[in-house]
PDB file of C-alpha atoms in Angstrom:
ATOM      1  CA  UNK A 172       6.492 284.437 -41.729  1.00 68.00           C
ATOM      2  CA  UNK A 173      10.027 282.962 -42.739  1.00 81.00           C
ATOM      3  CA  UNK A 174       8.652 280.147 -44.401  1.00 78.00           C
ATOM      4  CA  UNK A 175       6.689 282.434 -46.689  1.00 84.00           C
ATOM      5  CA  UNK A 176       9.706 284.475 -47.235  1.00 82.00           C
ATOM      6  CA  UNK A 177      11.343 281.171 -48.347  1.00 84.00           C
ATOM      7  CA  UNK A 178       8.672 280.053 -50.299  1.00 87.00           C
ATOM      8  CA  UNK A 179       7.664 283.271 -52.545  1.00 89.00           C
ATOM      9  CA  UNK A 180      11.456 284.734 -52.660  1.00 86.00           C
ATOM     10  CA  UNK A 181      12.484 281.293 -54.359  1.00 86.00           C
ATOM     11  CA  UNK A 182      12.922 281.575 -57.796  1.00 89.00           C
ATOM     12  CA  UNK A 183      12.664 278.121 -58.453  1.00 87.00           C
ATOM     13  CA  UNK A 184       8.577 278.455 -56.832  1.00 88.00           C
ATOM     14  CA  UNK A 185       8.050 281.096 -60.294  1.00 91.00           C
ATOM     15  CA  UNK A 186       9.328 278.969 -63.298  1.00 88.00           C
ATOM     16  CA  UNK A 187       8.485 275.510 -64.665  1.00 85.00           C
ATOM     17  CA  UNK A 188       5.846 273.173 -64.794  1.00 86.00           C
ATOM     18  CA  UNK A 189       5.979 273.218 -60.660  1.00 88.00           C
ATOM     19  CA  UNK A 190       6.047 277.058 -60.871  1.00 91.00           C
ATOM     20  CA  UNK A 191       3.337 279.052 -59.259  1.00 93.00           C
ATOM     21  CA  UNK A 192       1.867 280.452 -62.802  1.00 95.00           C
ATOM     22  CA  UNK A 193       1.613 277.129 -63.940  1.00 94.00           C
ATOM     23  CA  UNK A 194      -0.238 275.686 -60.573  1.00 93.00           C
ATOM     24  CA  UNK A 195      -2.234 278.931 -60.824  1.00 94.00           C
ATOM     25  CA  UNK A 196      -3.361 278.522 -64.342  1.00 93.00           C
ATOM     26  CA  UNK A 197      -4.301 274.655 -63.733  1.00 91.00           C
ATOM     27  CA  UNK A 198      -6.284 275.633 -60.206  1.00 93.00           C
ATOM     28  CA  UNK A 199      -8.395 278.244 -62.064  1.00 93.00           C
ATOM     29  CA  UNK A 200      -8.846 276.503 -65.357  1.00 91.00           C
ATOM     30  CA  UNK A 201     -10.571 273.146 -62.608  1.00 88.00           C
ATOM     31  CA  UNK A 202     -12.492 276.046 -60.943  1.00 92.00           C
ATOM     32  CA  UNK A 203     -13.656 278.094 -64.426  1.00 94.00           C
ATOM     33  CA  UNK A 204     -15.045 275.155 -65.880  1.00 93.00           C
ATOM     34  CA  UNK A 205     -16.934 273.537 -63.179  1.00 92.00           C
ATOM     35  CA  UNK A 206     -18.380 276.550 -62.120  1.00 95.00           C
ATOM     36  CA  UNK A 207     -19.230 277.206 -65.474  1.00 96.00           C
ATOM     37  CA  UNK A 208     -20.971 273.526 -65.753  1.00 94.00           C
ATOM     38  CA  UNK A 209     -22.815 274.096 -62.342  1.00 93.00           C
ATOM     39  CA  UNK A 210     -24.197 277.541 -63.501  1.00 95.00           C
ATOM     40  CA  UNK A 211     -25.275 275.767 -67.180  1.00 95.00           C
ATOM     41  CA  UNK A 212     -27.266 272.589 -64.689  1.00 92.00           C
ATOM     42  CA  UNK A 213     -28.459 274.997 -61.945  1.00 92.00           C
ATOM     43  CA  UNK A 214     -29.444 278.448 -63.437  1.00 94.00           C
ATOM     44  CA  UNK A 215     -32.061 277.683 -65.839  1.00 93.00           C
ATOM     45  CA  UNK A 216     -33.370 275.039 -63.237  1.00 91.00           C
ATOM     46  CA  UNK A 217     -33.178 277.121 -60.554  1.00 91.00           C
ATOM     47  CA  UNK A 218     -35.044 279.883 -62.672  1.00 92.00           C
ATOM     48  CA  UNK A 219     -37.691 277.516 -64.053  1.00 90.00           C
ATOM     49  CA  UNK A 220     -38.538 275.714 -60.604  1.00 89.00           C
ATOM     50  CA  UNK A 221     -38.891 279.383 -58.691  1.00 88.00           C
ATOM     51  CA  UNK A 222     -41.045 281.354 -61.791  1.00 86.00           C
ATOM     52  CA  UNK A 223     -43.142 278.106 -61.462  1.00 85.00           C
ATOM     53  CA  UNK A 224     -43.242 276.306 -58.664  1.00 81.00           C
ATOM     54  CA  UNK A 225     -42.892 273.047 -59.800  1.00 82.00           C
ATOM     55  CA  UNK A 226     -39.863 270.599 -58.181  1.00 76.00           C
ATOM     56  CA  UNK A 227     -39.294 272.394 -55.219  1.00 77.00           C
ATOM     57  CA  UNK A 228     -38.661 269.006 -53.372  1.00 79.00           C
ATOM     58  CA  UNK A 229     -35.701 268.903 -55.837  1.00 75.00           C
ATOM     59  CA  UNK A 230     -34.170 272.376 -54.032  1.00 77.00           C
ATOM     60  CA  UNK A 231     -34.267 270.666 -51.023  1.00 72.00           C
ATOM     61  CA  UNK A 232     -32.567 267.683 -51.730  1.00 76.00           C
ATOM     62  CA  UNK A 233     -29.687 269.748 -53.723  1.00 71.00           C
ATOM     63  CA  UNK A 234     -29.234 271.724 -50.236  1.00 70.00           C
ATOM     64  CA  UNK A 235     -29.104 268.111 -48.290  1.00 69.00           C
ATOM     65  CA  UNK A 236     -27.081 266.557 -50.786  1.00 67.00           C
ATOM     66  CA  UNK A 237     -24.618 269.817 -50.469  1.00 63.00           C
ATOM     67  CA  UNK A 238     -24.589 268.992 -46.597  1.00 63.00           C
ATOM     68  CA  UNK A 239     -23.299 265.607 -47.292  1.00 64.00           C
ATOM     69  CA  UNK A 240     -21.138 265.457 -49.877  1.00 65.00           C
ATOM     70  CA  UNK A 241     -17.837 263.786 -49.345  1.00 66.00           C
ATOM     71  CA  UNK A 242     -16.260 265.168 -51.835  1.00 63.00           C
ATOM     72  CA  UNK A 243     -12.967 263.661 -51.643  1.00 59.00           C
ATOM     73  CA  UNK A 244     -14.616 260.207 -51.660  1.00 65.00           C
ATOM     74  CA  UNK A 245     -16.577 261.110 -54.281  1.00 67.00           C
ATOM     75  CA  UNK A 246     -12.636 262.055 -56.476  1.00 66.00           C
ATOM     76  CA  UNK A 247     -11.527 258.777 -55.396  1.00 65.00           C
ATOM     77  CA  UNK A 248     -14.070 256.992 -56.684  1.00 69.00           C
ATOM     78  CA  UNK A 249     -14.522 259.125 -60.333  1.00 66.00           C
ATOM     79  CA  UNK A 250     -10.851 258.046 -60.319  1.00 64.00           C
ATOM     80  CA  UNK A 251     -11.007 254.248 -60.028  1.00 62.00           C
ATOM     81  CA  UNK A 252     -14.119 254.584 -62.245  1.00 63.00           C
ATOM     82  CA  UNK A 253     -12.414 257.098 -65.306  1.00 60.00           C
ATOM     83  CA  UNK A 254      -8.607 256.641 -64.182  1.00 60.00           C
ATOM     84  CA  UNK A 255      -6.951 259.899 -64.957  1.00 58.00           C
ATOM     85  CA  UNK A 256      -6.755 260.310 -68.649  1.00 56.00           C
ATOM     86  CA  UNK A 257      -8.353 263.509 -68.693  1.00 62.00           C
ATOM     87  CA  UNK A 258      -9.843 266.392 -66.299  1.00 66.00           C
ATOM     88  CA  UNK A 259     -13.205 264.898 -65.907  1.00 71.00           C
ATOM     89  CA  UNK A 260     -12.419 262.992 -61.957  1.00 72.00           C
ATOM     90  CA  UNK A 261     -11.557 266.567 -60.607  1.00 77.00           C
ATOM     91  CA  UNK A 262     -14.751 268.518 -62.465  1.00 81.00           C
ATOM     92  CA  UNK A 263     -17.446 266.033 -61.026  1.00 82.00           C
ATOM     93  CA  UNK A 264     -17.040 266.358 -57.682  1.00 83.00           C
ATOM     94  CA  UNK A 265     -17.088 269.852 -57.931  1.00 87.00           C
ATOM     95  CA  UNK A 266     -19.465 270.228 -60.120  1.00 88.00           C
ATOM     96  CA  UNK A 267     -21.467 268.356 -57.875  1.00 85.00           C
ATOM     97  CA  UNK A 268     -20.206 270.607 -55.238  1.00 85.00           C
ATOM     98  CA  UNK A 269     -21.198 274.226 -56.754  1.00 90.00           C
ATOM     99  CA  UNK A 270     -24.690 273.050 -58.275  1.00 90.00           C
ATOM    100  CA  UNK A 271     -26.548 273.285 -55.093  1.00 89.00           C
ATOM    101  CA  UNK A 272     -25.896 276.950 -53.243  1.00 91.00           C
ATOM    102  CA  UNK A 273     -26.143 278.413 -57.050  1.00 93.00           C
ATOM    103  CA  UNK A 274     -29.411 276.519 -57.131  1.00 91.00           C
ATOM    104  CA  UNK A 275     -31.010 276.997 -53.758  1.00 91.00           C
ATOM    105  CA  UNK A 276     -30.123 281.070 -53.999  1.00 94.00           C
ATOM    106  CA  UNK A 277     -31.589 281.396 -57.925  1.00 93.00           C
ATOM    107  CA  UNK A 278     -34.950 279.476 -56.836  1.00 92.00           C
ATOM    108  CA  UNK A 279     -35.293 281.755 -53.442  1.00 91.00           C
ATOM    109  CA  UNK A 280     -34.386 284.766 -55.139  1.00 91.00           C
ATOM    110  CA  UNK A 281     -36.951 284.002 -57.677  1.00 91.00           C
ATOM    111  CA  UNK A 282     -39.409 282.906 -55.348  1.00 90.00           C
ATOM    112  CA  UNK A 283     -38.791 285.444 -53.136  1.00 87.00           C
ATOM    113  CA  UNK A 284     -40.069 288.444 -55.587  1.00 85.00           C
ATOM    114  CA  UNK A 285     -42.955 290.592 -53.651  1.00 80.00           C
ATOM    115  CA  UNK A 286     -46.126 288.902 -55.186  1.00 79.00           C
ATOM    116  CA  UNK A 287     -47.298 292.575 -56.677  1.00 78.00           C
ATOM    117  CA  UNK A 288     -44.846 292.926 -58.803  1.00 77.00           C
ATOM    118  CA  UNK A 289     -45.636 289.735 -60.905  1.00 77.00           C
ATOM    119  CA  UNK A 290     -48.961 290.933 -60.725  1.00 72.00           C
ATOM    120  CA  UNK A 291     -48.463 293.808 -61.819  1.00 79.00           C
ATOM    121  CA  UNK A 292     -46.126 292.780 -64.764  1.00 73.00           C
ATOM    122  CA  UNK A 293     -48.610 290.251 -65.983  1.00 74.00           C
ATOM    123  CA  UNK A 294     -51.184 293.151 -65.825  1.00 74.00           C
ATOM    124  CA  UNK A 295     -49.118 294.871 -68.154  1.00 78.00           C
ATOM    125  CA  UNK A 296     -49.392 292.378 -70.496  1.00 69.00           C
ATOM    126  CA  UNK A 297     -46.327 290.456 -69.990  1.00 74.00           C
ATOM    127  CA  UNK A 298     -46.213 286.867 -70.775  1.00 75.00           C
ATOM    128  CA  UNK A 299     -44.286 284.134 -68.736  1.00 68.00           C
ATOM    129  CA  UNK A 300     -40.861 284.158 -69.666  1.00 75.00           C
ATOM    130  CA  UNK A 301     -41.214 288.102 -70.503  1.00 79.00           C
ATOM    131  CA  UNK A 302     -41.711 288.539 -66.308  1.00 78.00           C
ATOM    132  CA  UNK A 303     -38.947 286.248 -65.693  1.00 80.00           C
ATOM    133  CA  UNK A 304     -36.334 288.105 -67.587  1.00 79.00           C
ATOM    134  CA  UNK A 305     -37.607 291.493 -67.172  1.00 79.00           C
ATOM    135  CA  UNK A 306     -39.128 291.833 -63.552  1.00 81.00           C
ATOM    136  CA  UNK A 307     -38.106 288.281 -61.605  1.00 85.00           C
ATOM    137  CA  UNK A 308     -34.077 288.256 -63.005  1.00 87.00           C
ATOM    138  CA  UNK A 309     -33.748 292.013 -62.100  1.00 89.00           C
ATOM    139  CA  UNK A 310     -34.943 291.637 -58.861  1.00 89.00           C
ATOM    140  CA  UNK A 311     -33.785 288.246 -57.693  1.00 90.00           C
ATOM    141  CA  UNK A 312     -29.806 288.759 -59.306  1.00 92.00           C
ATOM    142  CA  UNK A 313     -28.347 289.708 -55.351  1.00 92.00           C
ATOM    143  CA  UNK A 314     -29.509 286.284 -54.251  1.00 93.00           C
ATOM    144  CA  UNK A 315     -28.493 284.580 -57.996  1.00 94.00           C
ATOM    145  CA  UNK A 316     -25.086 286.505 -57.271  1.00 94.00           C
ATOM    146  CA  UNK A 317     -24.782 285.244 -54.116  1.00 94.00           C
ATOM    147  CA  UNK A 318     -25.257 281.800 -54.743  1.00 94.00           C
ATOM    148  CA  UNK A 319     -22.519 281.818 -57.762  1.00 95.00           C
ATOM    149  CA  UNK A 320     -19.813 283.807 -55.326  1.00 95.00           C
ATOM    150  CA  UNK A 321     -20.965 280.840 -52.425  1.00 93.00           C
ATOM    151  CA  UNK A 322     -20.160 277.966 -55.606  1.00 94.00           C
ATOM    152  CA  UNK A 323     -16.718 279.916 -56.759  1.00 95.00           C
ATOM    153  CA  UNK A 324     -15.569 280.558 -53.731  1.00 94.00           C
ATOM    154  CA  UNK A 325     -16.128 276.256 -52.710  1.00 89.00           C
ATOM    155  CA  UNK A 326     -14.922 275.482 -55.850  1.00 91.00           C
ATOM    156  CA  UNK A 327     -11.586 277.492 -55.729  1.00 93.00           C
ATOM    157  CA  UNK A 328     -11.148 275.874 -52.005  1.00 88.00           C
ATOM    158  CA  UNK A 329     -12.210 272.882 -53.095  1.00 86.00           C
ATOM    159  CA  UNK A 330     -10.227 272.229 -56.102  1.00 86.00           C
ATOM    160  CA  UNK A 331      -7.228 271.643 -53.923  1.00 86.00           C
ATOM    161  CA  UNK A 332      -8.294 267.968 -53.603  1.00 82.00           C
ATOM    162  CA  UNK A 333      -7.196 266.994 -57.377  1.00 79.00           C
ATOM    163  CA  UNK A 334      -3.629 267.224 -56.200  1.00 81.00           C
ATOM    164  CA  UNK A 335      -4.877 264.253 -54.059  1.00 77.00           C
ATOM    165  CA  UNK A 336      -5.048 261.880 -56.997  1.00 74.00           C
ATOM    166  CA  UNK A 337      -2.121 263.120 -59.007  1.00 73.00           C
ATOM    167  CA  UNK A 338      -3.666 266.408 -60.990  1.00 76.00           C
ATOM    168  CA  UNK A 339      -2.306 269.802 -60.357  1.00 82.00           C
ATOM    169  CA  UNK A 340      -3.733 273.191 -59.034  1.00 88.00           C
ATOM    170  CA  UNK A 341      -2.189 274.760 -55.774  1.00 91.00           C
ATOM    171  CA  UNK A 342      -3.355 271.858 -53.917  1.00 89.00           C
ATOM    172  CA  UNK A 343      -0.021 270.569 -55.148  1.00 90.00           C
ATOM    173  CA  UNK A 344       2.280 272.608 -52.719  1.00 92.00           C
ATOM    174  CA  UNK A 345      -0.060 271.446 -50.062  1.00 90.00           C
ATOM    175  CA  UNK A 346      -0.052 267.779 -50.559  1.00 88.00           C
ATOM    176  CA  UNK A 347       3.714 267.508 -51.538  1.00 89.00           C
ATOM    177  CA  UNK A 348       5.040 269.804 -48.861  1.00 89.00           C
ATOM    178  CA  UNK A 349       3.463 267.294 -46.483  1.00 86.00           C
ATOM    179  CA  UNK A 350       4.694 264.791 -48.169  1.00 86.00           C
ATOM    180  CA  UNK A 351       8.413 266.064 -47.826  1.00 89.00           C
ATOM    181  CA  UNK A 352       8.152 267.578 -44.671  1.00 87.00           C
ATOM    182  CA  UNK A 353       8.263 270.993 -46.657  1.00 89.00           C
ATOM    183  CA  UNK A 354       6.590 272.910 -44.217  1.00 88.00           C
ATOM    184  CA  UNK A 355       7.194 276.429 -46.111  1.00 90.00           C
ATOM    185  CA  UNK A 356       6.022 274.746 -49.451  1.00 92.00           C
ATOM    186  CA  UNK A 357       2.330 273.688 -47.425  1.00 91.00           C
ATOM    187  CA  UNK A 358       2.166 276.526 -46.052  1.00 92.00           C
ATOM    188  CA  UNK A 359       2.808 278.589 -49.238  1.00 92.00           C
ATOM    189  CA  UNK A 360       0.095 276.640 -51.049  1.00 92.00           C
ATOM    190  CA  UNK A 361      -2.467 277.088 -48.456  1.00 92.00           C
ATOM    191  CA  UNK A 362      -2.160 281.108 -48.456  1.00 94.00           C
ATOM    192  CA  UNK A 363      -2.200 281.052 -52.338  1.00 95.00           C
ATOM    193  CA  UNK A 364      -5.626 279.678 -52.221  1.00 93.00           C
ATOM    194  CA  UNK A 365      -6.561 281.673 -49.510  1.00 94.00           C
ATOM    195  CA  UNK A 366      -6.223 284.757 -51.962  1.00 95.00           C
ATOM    196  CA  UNK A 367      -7.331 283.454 -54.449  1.00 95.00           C
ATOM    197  CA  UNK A 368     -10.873 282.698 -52.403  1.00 93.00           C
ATOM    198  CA  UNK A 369     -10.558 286.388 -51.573  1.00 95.00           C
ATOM    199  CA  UNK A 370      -9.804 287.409 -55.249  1.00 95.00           C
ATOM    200  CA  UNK A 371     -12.885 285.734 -55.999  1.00 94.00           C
ATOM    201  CA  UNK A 372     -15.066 287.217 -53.410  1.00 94.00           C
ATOM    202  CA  UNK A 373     -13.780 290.553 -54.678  1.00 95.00           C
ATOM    203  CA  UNK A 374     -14.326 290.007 -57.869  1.00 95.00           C
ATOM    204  CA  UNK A 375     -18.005 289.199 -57.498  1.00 94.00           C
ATOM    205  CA  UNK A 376     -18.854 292.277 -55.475  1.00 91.00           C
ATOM    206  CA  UNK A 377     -17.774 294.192 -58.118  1.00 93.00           C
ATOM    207  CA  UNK A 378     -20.034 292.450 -60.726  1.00 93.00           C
ATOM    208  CA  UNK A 379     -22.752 292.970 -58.444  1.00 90.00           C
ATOM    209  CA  UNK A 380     -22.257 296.622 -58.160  1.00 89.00           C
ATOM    210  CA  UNK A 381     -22.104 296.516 -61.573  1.00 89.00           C
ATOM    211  CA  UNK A 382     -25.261 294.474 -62.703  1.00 86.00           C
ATOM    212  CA  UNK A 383     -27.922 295.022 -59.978  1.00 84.00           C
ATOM    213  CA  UNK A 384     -30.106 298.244 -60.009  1.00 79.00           C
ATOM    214  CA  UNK A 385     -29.641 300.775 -57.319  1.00 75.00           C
ATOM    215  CA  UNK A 386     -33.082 300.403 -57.191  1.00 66.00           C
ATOM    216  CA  UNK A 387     -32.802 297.250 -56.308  1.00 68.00           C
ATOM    217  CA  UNK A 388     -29.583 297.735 -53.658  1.00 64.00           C
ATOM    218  CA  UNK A 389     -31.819 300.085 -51.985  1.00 63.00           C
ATOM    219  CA  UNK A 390     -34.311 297.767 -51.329  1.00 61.00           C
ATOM    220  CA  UNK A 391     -32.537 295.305 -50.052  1.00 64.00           C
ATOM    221  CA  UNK A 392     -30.738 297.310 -47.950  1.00 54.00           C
ATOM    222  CA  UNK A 393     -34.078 298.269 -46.394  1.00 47.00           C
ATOM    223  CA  UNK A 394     -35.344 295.226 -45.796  1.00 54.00           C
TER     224      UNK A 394
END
């Protein structure tokens, strides 16, 4: 507890380009924009493969390839490749690292509609992409939610690792207190993205209690 006294009552920890708004700032700018990457690659796939079926053997390899994915290795190796002129060694990896749970969850929510329902919306008259958005979305957004508050909340952990190969985030505290023996400074870093994990899973209950139907919370919470 006294080293997090003497790392969040230090003054010096709140200003400059080693303050905590700046490390902030960098962590969730990495995290925004490759979650916002993984959501443009795996959302409409996702969505497409479960309304039709079609490259379901690519689901499954997204979920092994999630399994397996060394993602510092993976840094390392953007690095050598792109060196570190701009963002883009930090954003692969974790791109790479989000696309699968928001995949896997989008295809088996959409897969995982009762069978009626699509029946009954194409009796209505509905067309293809009409029962996507209008009975399959609706109905399959807890899972779709889930999957994107699995991705942020990997991402946000993960993103420590650019501090690895010089770029900045929070994982900076971490890898420079161990540098320097700075035990408080570590330990400091490590419970600011522990919050900010929990900040995220916070936040994305609220959007769900926001966007899905009560009709649709009820149901679930049946089943």
């Amino acid at each position: 507890m006294n080293w997090l006294v003497d790392f969040f009552g230090d003054p010096a920890n709140w200003s400059g380009p080693d303050g905590i708004p700046v490390r902030l700032t960098e962590h969730l700018q990495f995290s925004a924009v490759a979650l916002l990457l993984a959501m443009l690659v795996a959302l409409p796939l996702g969505l497409w493969i479960g309304h039709t079926g079609r490259g379901a053997m690519l689901v499954v390899l997204s979920a092994n390839a999630a399994r397996a994915l060394p993602t510092l290795g993976l840094l390392v190796l953007v690095v050598l490749l792109a060196g570190l002129s701009t963002d883009l060694p930090v954003l692969i990896p974790l791109v790479a690292l989000a696309v699968p749970p928001i995949l896997v969850n989008t295809y088996e929510g959409v897969r995982g509609v009762d069978p009626d329902l699509r029946d009954a919306a194409y009796g209505m008259g509905l067309r293809g992409g009409q029962v996507l958005g209008r009975v399959l979305v609706p109905v399959a957004l807890p899972l779709i939610l889930l999957g994107l508050r699995l991705a942020a909340i990997q991402v946000v952990a993960t993103a420590t690792v650019a501090a690895f190969v010089g770029l900045g985030g929070l994982g900076r505290y971490v890898v420079d207190g161990f540098a320097t023996n700075d035990y408080p400074r570590t330990l400091g870093g490590a419970v600011l993205v522990a919050l900010l994990a929990l900040l995220v899973q916070l936040v994305f209950v609220l959007i769900q209690r926001l966007l899905v139907s009560p009709g649709v919370r009820r149901r679930n919470a049946v089943r």
